[in-house]
């Protein structure tokens, strides 16, 4: 039997919720379930205002509009990151400045951020890799001193905390993903979360095609009109219905993921080059190989054993179309070449986990 890298989880109440949308007859955005999802996030995590979006990519693009990124602005993005994290600001004409990872962790290095700040720096985007916190206090200090926006790409970080405070609540804005590869999902989906209240009014317009349609739908005005530049970022309400059923099971989903993470950690930490000691939100478990060849051999060997393992980000500064290949991010490249993730989903049985850890140990012992 082959073991898949990911298998999206189903809580069981999704269809029930979707049939309520059909009964309601409100299929478009900003319906009952959209509001429930946003309220859930605002209440549980303490955001000032949340907007459900079609993806984390959408939420990042909204961020670029809200902080008014313009051509000539520089935006600092971790090289060890996802394409959307950079694209959202490229779309606004920004120059993307790629930052280095820490030597012992894929997260962005504060020292690298400090070295890259110029008078043109408009924003710093951080990614909490696998739900492990970046050094947010230091990052906010550096940003506030230089009057720079901070956006947390918290795509992988739902439920994760840093110094007893939820990730996503440190920066001016944060973005979450509900893609089916994340801990909580709706197939595709995302959330823009606002901590800086000065951005809320405009976010309402940007979310609804640059208009004040939200106020119209809430019965506050008689007709709606054009207020800003915007786009169509709100998902249909049956996506929200699916998602809300997952939200209500968030504690049990996270706890079950932690059991898997702890199993891997207990059985594999002695072979892992970088000891994984921080559980975060148990989004993923990865091994750092000695070099790229070993990583590739490992992937091949696991494939032969019918175990699907997965590499992750390719350093963004090395690409075919931006003139950024001269950036030096050796740590980010190390993680691109040497990091490999083990299967991680809630359909893994204890037999599966034993089989995986035995095969992993065997590979590294043989070497
Ligand atoms: C998954 C992910 C994204 C993209 O999320 P979508 O919802 O698919 O747009 C962006 N950034 C990071 C760090 C991610 O892990």
Tab-separated table of C-alpha atoms and ligand atoms in Angstrom:
chain	number	residue	atom	x	y	z
A	1	UNK	CA	0.000	0.000	0.000
A	2	UNK	CA	1.379	3.373	-0.913
A	3	UNK	CA	1.447	6.164	1.639
A	4	UNK	CA	0.516	9.564	0.274
A	5	UNK	CA	2.267	12.762	1.297
A	6	UNK	CA	-1.032	14.586	1.847
A	7	UNK	CA	-4.677	13.572	2.031
A	8	UNK	CA	-7.112	16.413	2.753
A	9	UNK	CA	-9.122	15.834	5.911
A	10	UNK	CA	-12.916	15.779	6.036
A	11	UNK	CA	-14.687	16.563	9.301
A	12	UNK	CA	-18.019	15.022	8.272
A	13	UNK	CA	-20.351	17.997	8.542
A	14	UNK	CA	-19.277	19.751	5.339
A	15	UNK	CA	-22.182	18.543	3.146
A	16	UNK	CA	-24.687	19.357	5.853
A	17	UNK	CA	-23.425	22.949	5.925
A	18	UNK	CA	-23.417	23.187	2.135
A	19	UNK	CA	-27.042	22.068	2.004
A	20	UNK	CA	-27.883	24.947	4.356
A	21	UNK	CA	-26.433	27.318	1.760
A	22	UNK	CA	-28.723	25.741	-0.829
A	23	UNK	CA	-31.694	26.217	1.518
A	24	UNK	CA	-30.677	29.826	2.209
A	25	UNK	CA	-30.434	30.570	-1.501
A	26	UNK	CA	-27.491	32.907	-0.839
A	27	UNK	CA	-24.644	31.461	-2.912
A	28	UNK	CA	-22.514	34.523	-3.578
A	29	UNK	CA	-20.000	36.046	-1.190
A	30	UNK	CA	-20.649	37.690	2.190
A	31	UNK	CA	-23.353	35.209	3.218
A	32	UNK	CA	-24.134	33.594	6.567
A	33	UNK	CA	-21.135	31.250	6.540
A	34	UNK	CA	-18.675	33.859	5.309
A	35	UNK	CA	-19.653	35.988	8.299
A	36	UNK	CA	-19.408	32.994	10.643
A	37	UNK	CA	-15.878	32.228	9.398
A	38	UNK	CA	-14.773	35.834	9.807
A	39	UNK	CA	-16.358	36.116	13.265
A	40	UNK	CA	-14.679	32.871	14.312
A	41	UNK	CA	-11.255	34.219	13.364
A	42	UNK	CA	-11.825	37.625	14.939
A	43	UNK	CA	-13.063	36.137	18.211
A	44	UNK	CA	-10.654	33.214	18.555
A	45	UNK	CA	-7.462	34.995	17.562
A	46	UNK	CA	-8.299	38.615	18.360
A	47	UNK	CA	-7.938	40.216	14.920
A	48	UNK	CA	-9.566	43.627	14.519
A	49	UNK	CA	-11.179	42.602	11.217
A	50	UNK	CA	-11.001	39.607	8.875
A	51	UNK	CA	-11.964	39.119	5.256
A	52	UNK	CA	-12.480	35.661	3.793
A	53	UNK	CA	-10.801	35.314	0.396
A	54	UNK	CA	-10.456	32.719	-2.339
A	55	UNK	CA	-6.874	31.968	-1.331
A	56	UNK	CA	-3.913	33.174	0.670
A	57	UNK	CA	-2.632	34.478	-2.670
A	58	UNK	CA	-5.747	36.701	-2.820
A	59	UNK	CA	-5.157	37.903	0.729
A	60	UNK	CA	-1.547	38.774	-0.107
A	61	UNK	CA	-2.700	40.676	-3.197
A	62	UNK	CA	-5.225	42.586	-1.085
A	63	UNK	CA	-2.371	43.445	1.292
A	64	UNK	CA	-0.364	44.911	-1.587
A	65	UNK	CA	-3.323	47.158	-2.479
A	66	UNK	CA	-4.052	48.158	1.122
A	67	UNK	CA	-0.556	49.308	1.976
A	68	UNK	CA	-0.445	51.060	-1.398
A	69	UNK	CA	2.638	49.450	-2.891
A	70	UNK	CA	3.716	51.360	-6.008
A	71	UNK	CA	6.363	51.004	-8.735
A	72	UNK	CA	9.751	51.858	-7.270
A	73	UNK	CA	8.865	50.564	-3.807
A	74	UNK	CA	10.979	47.758	-2.419
A	75	UNK	CA	9.405	44.811	-0.643
A	76	UNK	CA	11.530	42.397	1.379
A	77	UNK	CA	10.438	38.776	0.892
A	78	UNK	CA	12.132	35.625	2.205
A	79	UNK	CA	13.909	33.791	-0.603
A	80	UNK	CA	12.840	30.556	1.044
A	81	UNK	CA	9.199	31.271	0.294
A	82	UNK	CA	6.286	30.708	-1.996
A	83	UNK	CA	5.722	32.330	-5.398
A	84	UNK	CA	2.532	34.103	-4.281
A	85	UNK	CA	4.388	35.799	-1.449
A	86	UNK	CA	6.476	37.662	-4.030
A	87	UNK	CA	3.950	37.859	-6.900
A	88	UNK	CA	1.399	39.800	-4.848
A	89	UNK	CA	3.853	42.725	-4.686
A	90	UNK	CA	5.351	42.265	-8.160
A	91	UNK	CA	1.795	42.804	-9.413
A	92	UNK	CA	1.939	46.289	-7.864
A	93	UNK	CA	5.236	47.031	-9.610
A	94	UNK	CA	7.411	46.615	-6.521
A	95	UNK	CA	11.018	45.561	-6.649
A	96	UNK	CA	11.329	42.317	-4.702
A	97	UNK	CA	14.337	42.150	-2.397
A	98	UNK	CA	15.076	38.598	-1.305
A	99	UNK	CA	16.090	37.981	2.296
A	100	UNK	CA	18.132	35.120	3.698
A	101	UNK	CA	17.011	32.333	6.051
A	102	UNK	CA	18.450	31.654	9.479
A	103	UNK	CA	21.375	29.206	9.429
A	104	UNK	CA	19.458	26.588	11.401
A	105	UNK	CA	15.878	27.268	10.285
A	106	UNK	CA	14.071	28.197	7.053
A	107	UNK	CA	12.532	31.341	8.627
A	108	UNK	CA	13.713	34.804	7.593
A	109	UNK	CA	16.824	36.174	9.318
A	110	UNK	CA	16.360	39.506	11.106
A	111	UNK	CA	19.979	40.373	10.390
A	112	UNK	CA	19.329	39.895	6.681
A	113	UNK	CA	16.254	42.167	6.896
A	114	UNK	CA	18.322	44.884	8.585
A	115	UNK	CA	20.966	44.698	5.875
A	116	UNK	CA	18.404	45.038	3.093
A	117	UNK	CA	16.399	48.015	4.354
A	118	UNK	CA	16.722	51.204	2.257
A	119	UNK	CA	14.717	54.460	2.187
A	120	UNK	CA	12.550	52.803	-0.507
A	121	UNK	CA	11.587	49.763	1.601
A	122	UNK	CA	7.794	49.714	1.825
A	123	UNK	CA	7.125	46.383	3.496
A	124	UNK	CA	8.615	43.273	5.009
A	125	UNK	CA	6.844	39.976	4.394
A	126	UNK	CA	7.636	37.126	6.765
A	127	UNK	CA	6.627	33.474	6.493
A	128	UNK	CA	6.204	31.359	9.611
A	129	UNK	CA	7.560	28.198	8.048
A	130	UNK	CA	5.600	25.135	9.135
A	131	UNK	CA	3.849	27.215	11.784
A	132	UNK	CA	7.111	28.046	13.581
A	133	UNK	CA	7.299	31.705	14.570
A	134	UNK	CA	9.711	34.207	13.061
A	135	UNK	CA	11.373	36.540	15.591
A	136	UNK	CA	8.367	38.863	15.560
A	137	UNK	CA	9.311	41.240	18.386
A	138	UNK	CA	12.649	42.027	16.743
A	139	UNK	CA	11.077	42.285	13.292
A	140	UNK	CA	8.379	44.696	14.520
A	141	UNK	CA	11.058	46.804	16.249
A	142	UNK	CA	13.114	47.097	13.083
A	143	UNK	CA	10.000	47.855	11.006
A	144	UNK	CA	8.573	50.448	13.394
A	145	UNK	CA	11.915	52.244	13.649
A	146	UNK	CA	11.989	52.533	9.857
A	147	UNK	CA	8.272	53.134	9.324
A	148	UNK	CA	7.790	49.963	7.265
A	149	UNK	CA	4.713	47.739	6.998
A	150	UNK	CA	4.933	44.138	8.190
A	151	UNK	CA	2.767	41.429	6.653
A	152	UNK	CA	2.813	37.961	8.144
A	153	UNK	CA	2.285	35.269	5.540
A	154	UNK	CA	0.757	32.896	8.067
A	155	UNK	CA	-0.477	30.491	5.362
A	156	UNK	CA	0.842	27.506	7.314
A	157	UNK	CA	0.474	28.932	10.803
A	158	UNK	CA	-3.150	28.596	11.930
A	159	UNK	CA	-3.368	27.992	15.726
A	160	UNK	CA	0.380	28.496	16.233
A	161	UNK	CA	1.583	30.813	18.991
A	162	UNK	CA	4.730	32.756	19.835
A	163	UNK	CA	5.255	33.949	23.427
A	164	UNK	CA	1.637	33.057	24.109
A	165	UNK	CA	0.327	35.224	21.274
A	166	UNK	CA	-1.202	33.824	18.080
A	167	UNK	CA	0.846	34.090	14.898
A	168	UNK	CA	-0.751	36.552	12.540
A	169	UNK	CA	-1.456	39.041	15.339
A	170	UNK	CA	2.003	40.680	15.354
A	171	UNK	CA	2.203	42.410	11.958
A	172	UNK	CA	-0.031	45.153	10.519
A	173	UNK	CA	-1.678	42.516	8.344
A	174	UNK	CA	-1.558	38.751	8.087
A	175	UNK	CA	-2.733	36.170	5.587
A	176	UNK	CA	-3.861	32.561	6.031
A	177	UNK	CA	-4.405	29.744	3.546
A	178	UNK	CA	-7.117	27.109	3.523
A	179	UNK	CA	-5.644	25.263	0.570
A	180	UNK	CA	-6.185	21.523	0.868
A	181	UNK	CA	-2.528	21.032	1.837
A	182	UNK	CA	-2.944	23.134	5.004
A	183	UNK	CA	-4.123	22.046	8.476
A	184	UNK	CA	-7.647	23.426	7.933
A	185	UNK	CA	-8.981	23.631	4.399
A	186	UNK	CA	-11.782	24.362	1.968
A	187	UNK	CA	-9.986	23.076	-1.131
A	188	UNK	CA	-8.968	26.624	-1.984
A	189	UNK	CA	-9.472	29.450	0.475
A	190	UNK	CA	-7.786	32.170	2.478
A	191	UNK	CA	-8.227	34.968	5.007
A	192	UNK	CA	-6.889	38.492	5.213
A	193	UNK	CA	-6.535	39.574	8.858
A	194	UNK	CA	-6.135	43.177	9.897
A	195	UNK	CA	-4.419	44.317	13.101
A	196	UNK	CA	-3.914	47.966	12.093
A	197	UNK	CA	-7.386	49.502	12.196
A	198	UNK	CA	-6.423	52.320	9.818
A	199	UNK	CA	-6.583	49.728	7.012
A	200	UNK	CA	-10.101	48.421	7.698
A	201	UNK	CA	-12.237	50.962	5.805
A	202	UNK	CA	-10.338	50.592	2.566
A	203	UNK	CA	-10.226	46.802	2.916
A	204	UNK	CA	-14.034	46.741	2.754
A	205	UNK	CA	-13.876	48.492	-0.640
A	206	UNK	CA	-10.938	46.497	-2.008
A	207	UNK	CA	-12.686	43.220	-1.107
A	208	UNK	CA	-15.860	44.211	-3.020
A	209	UNK	CA	-14.594	45.390	-6.417
A	210	UNK	CA	-13.477	48.788	-5.114
A	211	UNK	CA	-17.022	49.715	-4.049
A	212	UNK	CA	-18.957	50.248	-0.820
A	213	UNK	CA	-21.206	47.287	-1.672
A	214	UNK	CA	-20.629	45.821	1.804
A	215	UNK	CA	-22.371	48.795	3.426
A	216	UNK	CA	-25.140	48.443	0.829
A	217	UNK	CA	-25.612	44.741	1.606
A	218	UNK	CA	-25.742	45.536	5.309
A	219	UNK	CA	-28.554	48.019	4.586
A	220	UNK	CA	-26.495	51.066	5.600
A	221	UNK	CA	-26.784	52.884	2.243
A	222	UNK	CA	-29.303	52.876	-0.617
A	223	UNK	CA	-26.964	52.310	-3.530
A	224	UNK	CA	-23.328	51.491	-3.825
A	225	UNK	CA	-20.624	53.327	-5.704
A	226	UNK	CA	-16.975	53.288	-6.688
A	227	UNK	CA	-14.609	54.110	-3.816
A	228	UNK	CA	-11.150	52.749	-4.569
A	229	UNK	CA	-9.183	50.388	-6.721
A	230	UNK	CA	-10.257	46.821	-5.889
A	231	UNK	CA	-11.063	43.388	-7.159
A	232	UNK	CA	-13.309	40.403	-6.501
A	233	UNK	CA	-11.812	38.673	-3.490
A	234	UNK	CA	-14.781	37.204	-1.653
A	235	UNK	CA	-15.489	33.475	-2.128
A	236	UNK	CA	-18.935	31.990	-2.613
A	237	UNK	CA	-20.747	31.075	0.583
A	238	UNK	CA	-20.588	27.285	0.067
A	239	UNK	CA	-16.794	27.466	0.266
A	240	UNK	CA	-17.282	29.252	3.585
A	241	UNK	CA	-19.838	26.612	4.655
A	242	UNK	CA	-17.303	23.846	4.033
A	243	UNK	CA	-14.621	25.819	5.852
A	244	UNK	CA	-16.751	26.624	8.876
A	245	UNK	CA	-17.336	22.946	9.592
A	246	UNK	CA	-13.560	22.533	9.663
A	247	UNK	CA	-13.137	25.550	11.965
A	248	UNK	CA	-15.421	23.938	14.529
A	249	UNK	CA	-13.111	20.908	14.660
A	250	UNK	CA	-9.900	22.901	14.796
A	251	UNK	CA	-8.882	21.756	18.288
A	252	UNK	CA	-9.258	18.066	17.576
A	253	UNK	CA	-7.555	18.405	14.161
A	254	UNK	CA	-4.593	20.215	15.709
A	255	UNK	CA	-4.324	17.733	18.578
A	256	UNK	CA	-4.357	14.762	16.203
A	257	UNK	CA	-1.662	16.395	14.076
A	258	UNK	CA	0.444	16.927	17.196
A	259	UNK	CA	0.309	13.201	17.958
A	260	UNK	CA	1.769	12.491	14.505
A	261	UNK	CA	4.417	15.190	14.878
A	262	UNK	CA	5.461	13.860	18.293
A	263	UNK	CA	5.717	10.329	16.938
A	264	UNK	CA	8.060	11.493	14.169
A	265	UNK	CA	10.048	13.628	16.558
A	266	UNK	CA	10.448	10.796	19.127
A	267	UNK	CA	11.573	8.300	16.503
A	268	UNK	CA	13.614	10.419	14.122
A	269	UNK	CA	15.286	13.280	15.913
A	270	UNK	CA	18.517	11.362	16.384
A	271	UNK	CA	18.985	11.163	12.600
A	272	UNK	CA	17.855	14.712	11.831
A	273	UNK	CA	20.612	17.214	11.052
A	274	UNK	CA	18.500	20.028	12.410
A	275	UNK	CA	16.693	18.790	15.508
A	276	UNK	CA	13.019	19.588	15.238
A	277	UNK	CA	12.168	20.635	18.751
A	278	UNK	CA	9.440	23.184	18.133
A	279	UNK	CA	6.103	21.670	17.332
A	280	UNK	CA	4.366	24.887	16.206
A	281	UNK	CA	0.939	23.876	14.924
A	282	UNK	CA	2.201	20.487	13.681
A	283	UNK	CA	1.857	21.555	10.066
A	284	UNK	CA	4.684	19.424	8.713
A	285	UNK	CA	7.658	17.314	9.720
A	286	UNK	CA	10.854	17.583	7.753
A	287	UNK	CA	14.344	16.168	7.699
A	288	UNK	CA	17.444	18.093	6.666
A	289	UNK	CA	19.749	15.817	4.643
A	290	UNK	CA	23.536	16.141	4.500
A	291	UNK	CA	23.453	17.374	0.906
A	292	UNK	CA	21.289	17.478	-2.199
A	293	UNK	CA	22.435	14.074	-3.472
A	294	UNK	CA	21.480	12.405	-0.230
A	295	UNK	CA	18.111	14.172	-0.306
A	296	UNK	CA	17.429	12.948	-3.851
A	297	UNK	CA	18.537	9.407	-3.025
A	298	UNK	CA	16.289	9.471	0.018
A	299	UNK	CA	13.329	10.584	-2.074
A	300	UNK	CA	14.002	7.820	-4.636
A	301	UNK	CA	14.384	5.178	-1.958
A	302	UNK	CA	11.124	6.197	-0.276
A	303	UNK	CA	9.406	6.112	-3.674
A	304	UNK	CA	10.604	2.530	-4.112
A	305	UNK	CA	9.069	1.783	-0.712
A	306	UNK	CA	5.792	3.446	-1.797
A	307	UNK	CA	6.180	6.320	0.632
A	308	UNK	CA	5.627	9.742	-0.877
A	309	UNK	CA	7.937	12.406	0.565
A	310	UNK	CA	8.084	15.973	-0.679
A	311	UNK	CA	10.723	18.656	-1.168
A	312	UNK	CA	9.579	22.235	-0.575
A	313	UNK	CA	10.405	25.780	-1.701
A	314	UNK	CA	12.963	26.473	-4.382
A	315	UNK	CA	14.873	29.634	-3.417
A	316	UNK	CA	12.945	32.462	-5.071
A	317	UNK	CA	16.013	34.585	-5.818
A	318	UNK	CA	17.065	31.873	-8.292
A	319	UNK	CA	14.528	32.257	-11.058
A	320	UNK	CA	14.338	32.648	-14.805
A	321	UNK	CA	12.700	36.023	-15.187
A	322	UNK	CA	13.781	38.477	-12.483
A	323	UNK	CA	17.273	39.863	-12.393
A	324	UNK	CA	17.925	38.609	-8.863
A	325	UNK	CA	20.211	35.637	-9.338
A	326	UNK	CA	23.111	37.568	-7.888
A	327	UNK	CA	21.429	37.697	-4.445
A	328	UNK	CA	23.328	35.625	-1.951
A	329	UNK	CA	21.141	33.415	0.205
A	330	UNK	CA	23.176	30.287	0.933
A	331	UNK	CA	21.015	29.290	3.890
A	332	UNK	CA	17.821	29.492	1.817
A	333	UNK	CA	19.529	27.402	-0.866
A	334	UNK	CA	20.532	24.822	1.726
A	335	UNK	CA	16.895	24.349	2.702
A	336	UNK	CA	15.852	24.230	-0.968
A	337	UNK	CA	18.385	21.478	-1.632
A	338	UNK	CA	18.381	19.492	1.590
A	339	UNK	CA	14.964	19.724	3.214
A	340	UNK	CA	12.456	16.922	2.714
A	341	UNK	CA	9.012	16.530	4.251
A	342	UNK	CA	7.478	13.260	5.434
A	343	UNK	CA	3.856	12.236	4.818
A	344	UNK	CA	1.609	14.283	7.105
A	345	UNK	CA	-2.166	13.883	7.230
A	346	UNK	CA	-4.839	12.515	9.517
A	347	UNK	CA	-5.427	9.297	7.577
A	348	UNK	CA	-1.998	7.962	8.606
A	349	UNK	CA	-2.461	4.900	10.826
A	350	UNK	CA	-0.001	3.950	13.561
A	351	UNK	CA	1.126	1.101	11.263
A	352	UNK	CA	1.813	3.671	8.521
A	353	UNK	CA	3.819	5.818	10.928
A	354	UNK	CA	5.846	2.839	12.143
A	355	UNK	CA	6.512	1.791	8.560
A	356	UNK	CA	7.633	5.303	7.601
A	357	UNK	CA	9.955	5.804	10.572
A	358	UNK	CA	11.481	2.306	10.158
A	359	UNK	CA	12.217	2.975	6.473
A	360	UNK	CA	13.650	6.406	7.222
A	361	UNK	CA	15.936	5.013	9.945
A	362	UNK	CA	17.020	2.163	7.691
A	363	UNK	CA	17.990	4.584	4.916
A	364	UNK	CA	20.084	6.771	7.170
A	365	UNK	CA	21.681	3.807	8.997
A	366	UNK	CA	22.743	2.179	5.737
A	367	UNK	CA	24.510	5.300	4.606
B	1	LIG	C1	0.235	27.655	0.806
B	1	LIG	C2	0.979	28.925	0.885
B	1	LIG	C3	0.623	30.052	0.122
B	1	LIG	C4	-0.445	30.012	-0.930
B	1	LIG	O1	-1.693	29.758	-0.402
B	1	LIG	P1	-2.957	29.671	-1.391
B	1	LIG	O2	-4.125	29.637	-0.449
B	1	LIG	O3	-2.800	28.410	-2.173
B	1	LIG	O4	-2.941	30.875	-2.254
B	1	LIG	C5	1.304	31.236	0.330
B	1	LIG	N1	2.313	31.317	1.208
B	1	LIG	C6	2.707	30.261	1.935
B	1	LIG	C7	3.805	30.424	2.938
B	1	LIG	C8	2.066	29.029	1.786
B	1	LIG	O5	2.472	27.975	2.522
